[in-house]
Coordinates of C-alpha atoms in Angstrom, one line a residue:
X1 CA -14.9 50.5 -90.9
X2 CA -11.3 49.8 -91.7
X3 CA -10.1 46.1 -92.8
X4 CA -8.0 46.6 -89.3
X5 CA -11.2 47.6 -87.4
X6 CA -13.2 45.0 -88.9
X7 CA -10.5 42.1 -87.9
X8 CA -10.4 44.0 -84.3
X9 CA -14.3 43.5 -83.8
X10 CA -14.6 39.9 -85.4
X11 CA -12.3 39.0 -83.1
X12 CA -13.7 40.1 -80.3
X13 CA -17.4 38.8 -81.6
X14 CA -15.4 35.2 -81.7
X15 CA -13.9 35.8 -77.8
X16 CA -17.3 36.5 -76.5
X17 CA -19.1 33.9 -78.4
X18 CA -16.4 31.5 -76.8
X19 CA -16.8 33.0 -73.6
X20 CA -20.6 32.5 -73.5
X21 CA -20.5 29.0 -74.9
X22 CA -18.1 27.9 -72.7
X23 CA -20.4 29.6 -69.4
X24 CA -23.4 27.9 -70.7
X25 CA -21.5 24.3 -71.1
X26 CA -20.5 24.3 -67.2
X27 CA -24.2 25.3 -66.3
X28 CA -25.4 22.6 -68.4
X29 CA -22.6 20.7 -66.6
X30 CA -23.5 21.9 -63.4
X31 CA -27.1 20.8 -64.0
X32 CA -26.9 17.2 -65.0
X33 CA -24.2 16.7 -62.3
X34 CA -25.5 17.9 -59.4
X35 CA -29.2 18.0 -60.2
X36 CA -29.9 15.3 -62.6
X37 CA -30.8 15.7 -66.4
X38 CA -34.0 17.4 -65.0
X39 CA -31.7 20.2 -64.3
X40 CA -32.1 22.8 -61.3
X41 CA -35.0 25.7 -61.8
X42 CA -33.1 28.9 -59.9
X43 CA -29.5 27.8 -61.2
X44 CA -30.6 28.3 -64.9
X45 CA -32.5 31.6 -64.1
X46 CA -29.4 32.8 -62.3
X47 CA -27.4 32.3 -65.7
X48 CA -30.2 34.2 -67.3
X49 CA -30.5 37.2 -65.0
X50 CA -26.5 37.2 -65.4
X51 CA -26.1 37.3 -69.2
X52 CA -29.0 38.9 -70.3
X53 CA -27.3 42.2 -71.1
X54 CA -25.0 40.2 -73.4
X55 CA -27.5 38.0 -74.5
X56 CA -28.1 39.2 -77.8
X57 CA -25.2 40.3 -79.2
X58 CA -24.1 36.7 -78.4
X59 CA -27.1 35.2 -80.0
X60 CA -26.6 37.2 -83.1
X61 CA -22.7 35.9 -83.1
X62 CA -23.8 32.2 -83.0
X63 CA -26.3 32.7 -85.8
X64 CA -29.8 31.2 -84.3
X65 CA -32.2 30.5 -87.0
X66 CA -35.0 28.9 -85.1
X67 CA -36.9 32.1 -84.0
X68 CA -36.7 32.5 -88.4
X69 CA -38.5 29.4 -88.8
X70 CA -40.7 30.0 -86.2
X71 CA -42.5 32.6 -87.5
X72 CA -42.2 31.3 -91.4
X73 CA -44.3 27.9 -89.9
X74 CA -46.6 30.7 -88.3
X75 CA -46.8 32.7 -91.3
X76 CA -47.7 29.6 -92.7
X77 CA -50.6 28.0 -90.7
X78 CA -52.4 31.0 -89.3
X79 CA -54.1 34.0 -92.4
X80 CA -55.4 36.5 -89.7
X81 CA -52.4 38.6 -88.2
X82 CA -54.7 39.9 -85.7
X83 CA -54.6 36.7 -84.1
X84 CA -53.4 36.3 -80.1
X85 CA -50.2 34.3 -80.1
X86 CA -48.4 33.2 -76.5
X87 CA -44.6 33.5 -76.7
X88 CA -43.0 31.1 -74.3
X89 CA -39.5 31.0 -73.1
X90 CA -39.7 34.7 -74.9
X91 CA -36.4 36.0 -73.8
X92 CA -35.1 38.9 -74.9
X93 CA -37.9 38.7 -77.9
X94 CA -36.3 37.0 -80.9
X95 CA -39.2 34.8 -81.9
X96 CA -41.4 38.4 -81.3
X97 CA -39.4 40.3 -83.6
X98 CA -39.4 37.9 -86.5
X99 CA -43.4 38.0 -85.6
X100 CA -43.7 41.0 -85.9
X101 CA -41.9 40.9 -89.8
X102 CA -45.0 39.2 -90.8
X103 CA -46.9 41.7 -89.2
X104 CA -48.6 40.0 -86.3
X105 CA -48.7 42.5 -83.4
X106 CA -51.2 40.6 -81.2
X107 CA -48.0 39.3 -79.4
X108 CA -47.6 38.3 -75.4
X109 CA -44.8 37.1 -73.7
X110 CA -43.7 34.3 -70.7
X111 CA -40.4 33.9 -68.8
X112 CA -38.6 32.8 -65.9
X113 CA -35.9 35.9 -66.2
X114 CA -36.9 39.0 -64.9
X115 CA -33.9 40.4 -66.5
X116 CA -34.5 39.1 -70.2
X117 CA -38.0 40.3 -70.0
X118 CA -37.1 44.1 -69.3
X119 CA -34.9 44.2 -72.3
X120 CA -37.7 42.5 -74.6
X121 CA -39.9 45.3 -73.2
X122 CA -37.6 48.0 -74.4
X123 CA -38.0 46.3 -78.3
X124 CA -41.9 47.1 -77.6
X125 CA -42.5 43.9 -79.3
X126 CA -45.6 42.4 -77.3
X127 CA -48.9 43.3 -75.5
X128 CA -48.7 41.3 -72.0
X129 CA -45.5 39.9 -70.2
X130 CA -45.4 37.4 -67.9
X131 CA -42.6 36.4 -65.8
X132 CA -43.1 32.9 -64.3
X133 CA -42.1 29.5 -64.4
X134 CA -44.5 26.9 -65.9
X135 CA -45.0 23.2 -64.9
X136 CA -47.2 20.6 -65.3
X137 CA -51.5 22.3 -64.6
X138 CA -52.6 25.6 -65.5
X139 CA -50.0 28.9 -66.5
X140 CA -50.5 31.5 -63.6
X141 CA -52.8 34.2 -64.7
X142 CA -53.2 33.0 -68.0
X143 CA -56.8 31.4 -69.1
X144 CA -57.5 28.1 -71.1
X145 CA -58.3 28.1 -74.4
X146 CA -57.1 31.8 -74.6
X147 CA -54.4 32.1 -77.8
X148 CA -54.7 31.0 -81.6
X149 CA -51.1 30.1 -81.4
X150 CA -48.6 28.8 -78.4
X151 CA -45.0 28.8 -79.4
X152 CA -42.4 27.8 -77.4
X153 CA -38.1 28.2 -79.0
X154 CA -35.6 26.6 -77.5
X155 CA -37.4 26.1 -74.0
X156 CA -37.6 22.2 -74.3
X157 CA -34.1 21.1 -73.8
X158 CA -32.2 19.7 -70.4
X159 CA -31.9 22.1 -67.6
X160 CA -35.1 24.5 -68.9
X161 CA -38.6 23.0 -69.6
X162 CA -39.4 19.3 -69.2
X163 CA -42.0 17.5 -71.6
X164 CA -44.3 17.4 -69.6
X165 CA -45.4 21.1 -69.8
X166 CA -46.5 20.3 -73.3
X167 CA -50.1 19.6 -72.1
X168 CA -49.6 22.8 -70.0
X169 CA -48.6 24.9 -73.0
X170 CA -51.2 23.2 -75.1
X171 CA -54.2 24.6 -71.9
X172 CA -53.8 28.0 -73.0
X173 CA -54.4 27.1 -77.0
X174 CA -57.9 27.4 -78.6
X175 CA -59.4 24.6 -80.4
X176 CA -58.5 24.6 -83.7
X177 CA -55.2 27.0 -82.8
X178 CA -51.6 25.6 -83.0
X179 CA -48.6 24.8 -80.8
X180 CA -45.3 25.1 -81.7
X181 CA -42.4 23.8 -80.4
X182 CA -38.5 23.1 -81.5
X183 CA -36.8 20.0 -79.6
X184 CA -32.7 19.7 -80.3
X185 CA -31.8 16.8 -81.6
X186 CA -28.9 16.3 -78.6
X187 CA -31.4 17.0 -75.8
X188 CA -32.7 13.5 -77.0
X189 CA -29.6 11.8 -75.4
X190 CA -31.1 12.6 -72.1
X191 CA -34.1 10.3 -70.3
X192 CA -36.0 13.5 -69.8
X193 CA -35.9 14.7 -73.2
X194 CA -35.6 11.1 -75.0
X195 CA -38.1 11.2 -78.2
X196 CA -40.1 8.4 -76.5
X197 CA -40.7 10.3 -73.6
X198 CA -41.9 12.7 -76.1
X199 CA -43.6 10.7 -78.3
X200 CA -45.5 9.0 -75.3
X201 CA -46.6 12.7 -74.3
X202 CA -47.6 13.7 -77.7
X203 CA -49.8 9.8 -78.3
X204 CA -51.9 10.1 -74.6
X205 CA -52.9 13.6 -76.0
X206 CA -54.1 12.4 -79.4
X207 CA -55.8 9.3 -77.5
X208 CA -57.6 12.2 -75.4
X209 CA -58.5 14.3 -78.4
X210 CA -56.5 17.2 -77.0
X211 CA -54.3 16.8 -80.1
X212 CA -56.0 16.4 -83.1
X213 CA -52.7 16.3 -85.3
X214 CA -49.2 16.5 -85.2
X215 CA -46.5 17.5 -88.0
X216 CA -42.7 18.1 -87.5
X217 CA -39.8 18.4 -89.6
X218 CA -36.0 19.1 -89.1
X219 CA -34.5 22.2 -89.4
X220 CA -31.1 24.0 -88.3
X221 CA -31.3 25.3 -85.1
X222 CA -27.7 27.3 -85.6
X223 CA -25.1 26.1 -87.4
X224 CA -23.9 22.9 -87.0
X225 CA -26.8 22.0 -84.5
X226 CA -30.3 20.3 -85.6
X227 CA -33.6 20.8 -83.9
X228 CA -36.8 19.1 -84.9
X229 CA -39.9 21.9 -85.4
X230 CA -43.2 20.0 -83.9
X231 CA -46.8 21.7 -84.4
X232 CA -49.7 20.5 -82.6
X233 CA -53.3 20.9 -83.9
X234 CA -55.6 21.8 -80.6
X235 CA -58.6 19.4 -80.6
X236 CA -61.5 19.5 -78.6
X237 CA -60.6 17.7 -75.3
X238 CA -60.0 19.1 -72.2
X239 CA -55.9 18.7 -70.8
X240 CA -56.3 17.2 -67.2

């Protein structure tokens, strides 16, 4: 590629990128305005369903590293790659792939996007797929107790998942298994998604034994934006 060609095609990375940046702000605008910080469940899956085809060239342009980290804290807390691991807010299968480097193939994946989830099943990356929202109780057609590892990337933040289906996530984990989850740092600002909401969450499951241990620590989420990587130990008690 020619110096020319390459200027041509950077700049036309940078127009999309600002294109898709500046989409996603008026839905997050959108969301908050008219639907609270809660955010509104068929307006965001809309977006999804609209973008997907762009998705990941975008996501590539803004240089995510979460799904990266994901699967180095992974790699880090679980020796047998044949173990099942639960892949929520999957998308197009960015947090599979890097997975997959480590050579964990026992992979399923959960999504509200129809859309997303057909091009994740073109990768071949997991086993299962399952396209549905979650909420606080049980995740349709998915058993308690059934994966070694939950991980959820980028799903907790304003207008997508609310806290409270951390106790949901954690249902499907075996004892002794681990949930994963990144919160951004500006999703904080919102009642929703304020780190005492969160840590209130995270202490009634440690008084109930459901979480036996908690560690976090910061990371970049893409640059110039910080996240904070949680992992929950599964104990013994039972999620109400």
């Amino acid at each position: 590629m020619s110096d020319r060609e390459s200027t041509r095609q950077l700049a036309q990375n940078q127009a999309e990128l600002t294109e898709y940046y500046q989409r996603r702000k008026d839905l997050y605008d959108r969301m908050v305005t008219e639907s609270g910080d809660q955010g509104d469940k068929k307006r965001v899956i809309d977006w999804y369903q609209e973008w997907a085809t762009l998705y990941d060239k975008q996501f590539e342009n803004a240089g995510f590293e979460y799904p990266i980290l994901m699967a180095e804290k992974v790699d880090q807390l679980v020796e047998d790659n044949q173990s099942k691991i639960l892949d929520i807010c999957a998308g197009t299968g960015k947090v599979g792939l890097q997975l997959r480097t480590y050579g964990y193939t026992h992979l399923d994946a959960l999504d509200g996007s129809a859309s997303m989830l057909e091009l994740a099943k073109k990768k071949d990356i997991y086993q299962k797929y399952f396209h549905c929202m979650i909420g606080p109780g049980k995740i349709k057609d998915i058993d308690d107790s059934s994966y070694d590892v939950v991980c959820c990337g980028a799903g907790l933040i304003v207008g997508h998942l609310p806290l409270n289906t951390i106790p949901t996530m954690l249902r499907a984990v075996k004892p002794g298994g681990y949930l994963i989850f990144t919160h951004q740092v500006w999703s904080t600002g919102f009642d929703s998604h304020s780190d005492e909401k969160l840590d209130s969450i995270i202490h009634g499951l440690r008084e109930k034994d459901v979480c036996s241990s908690i560690d976090f620590k910061e990371g970049t989420y893409r640059p110039g934006e910080i996240m904070r990587m949680y992992v929950l130990h599964r104990g013994p008690g039972t999620v109400e």
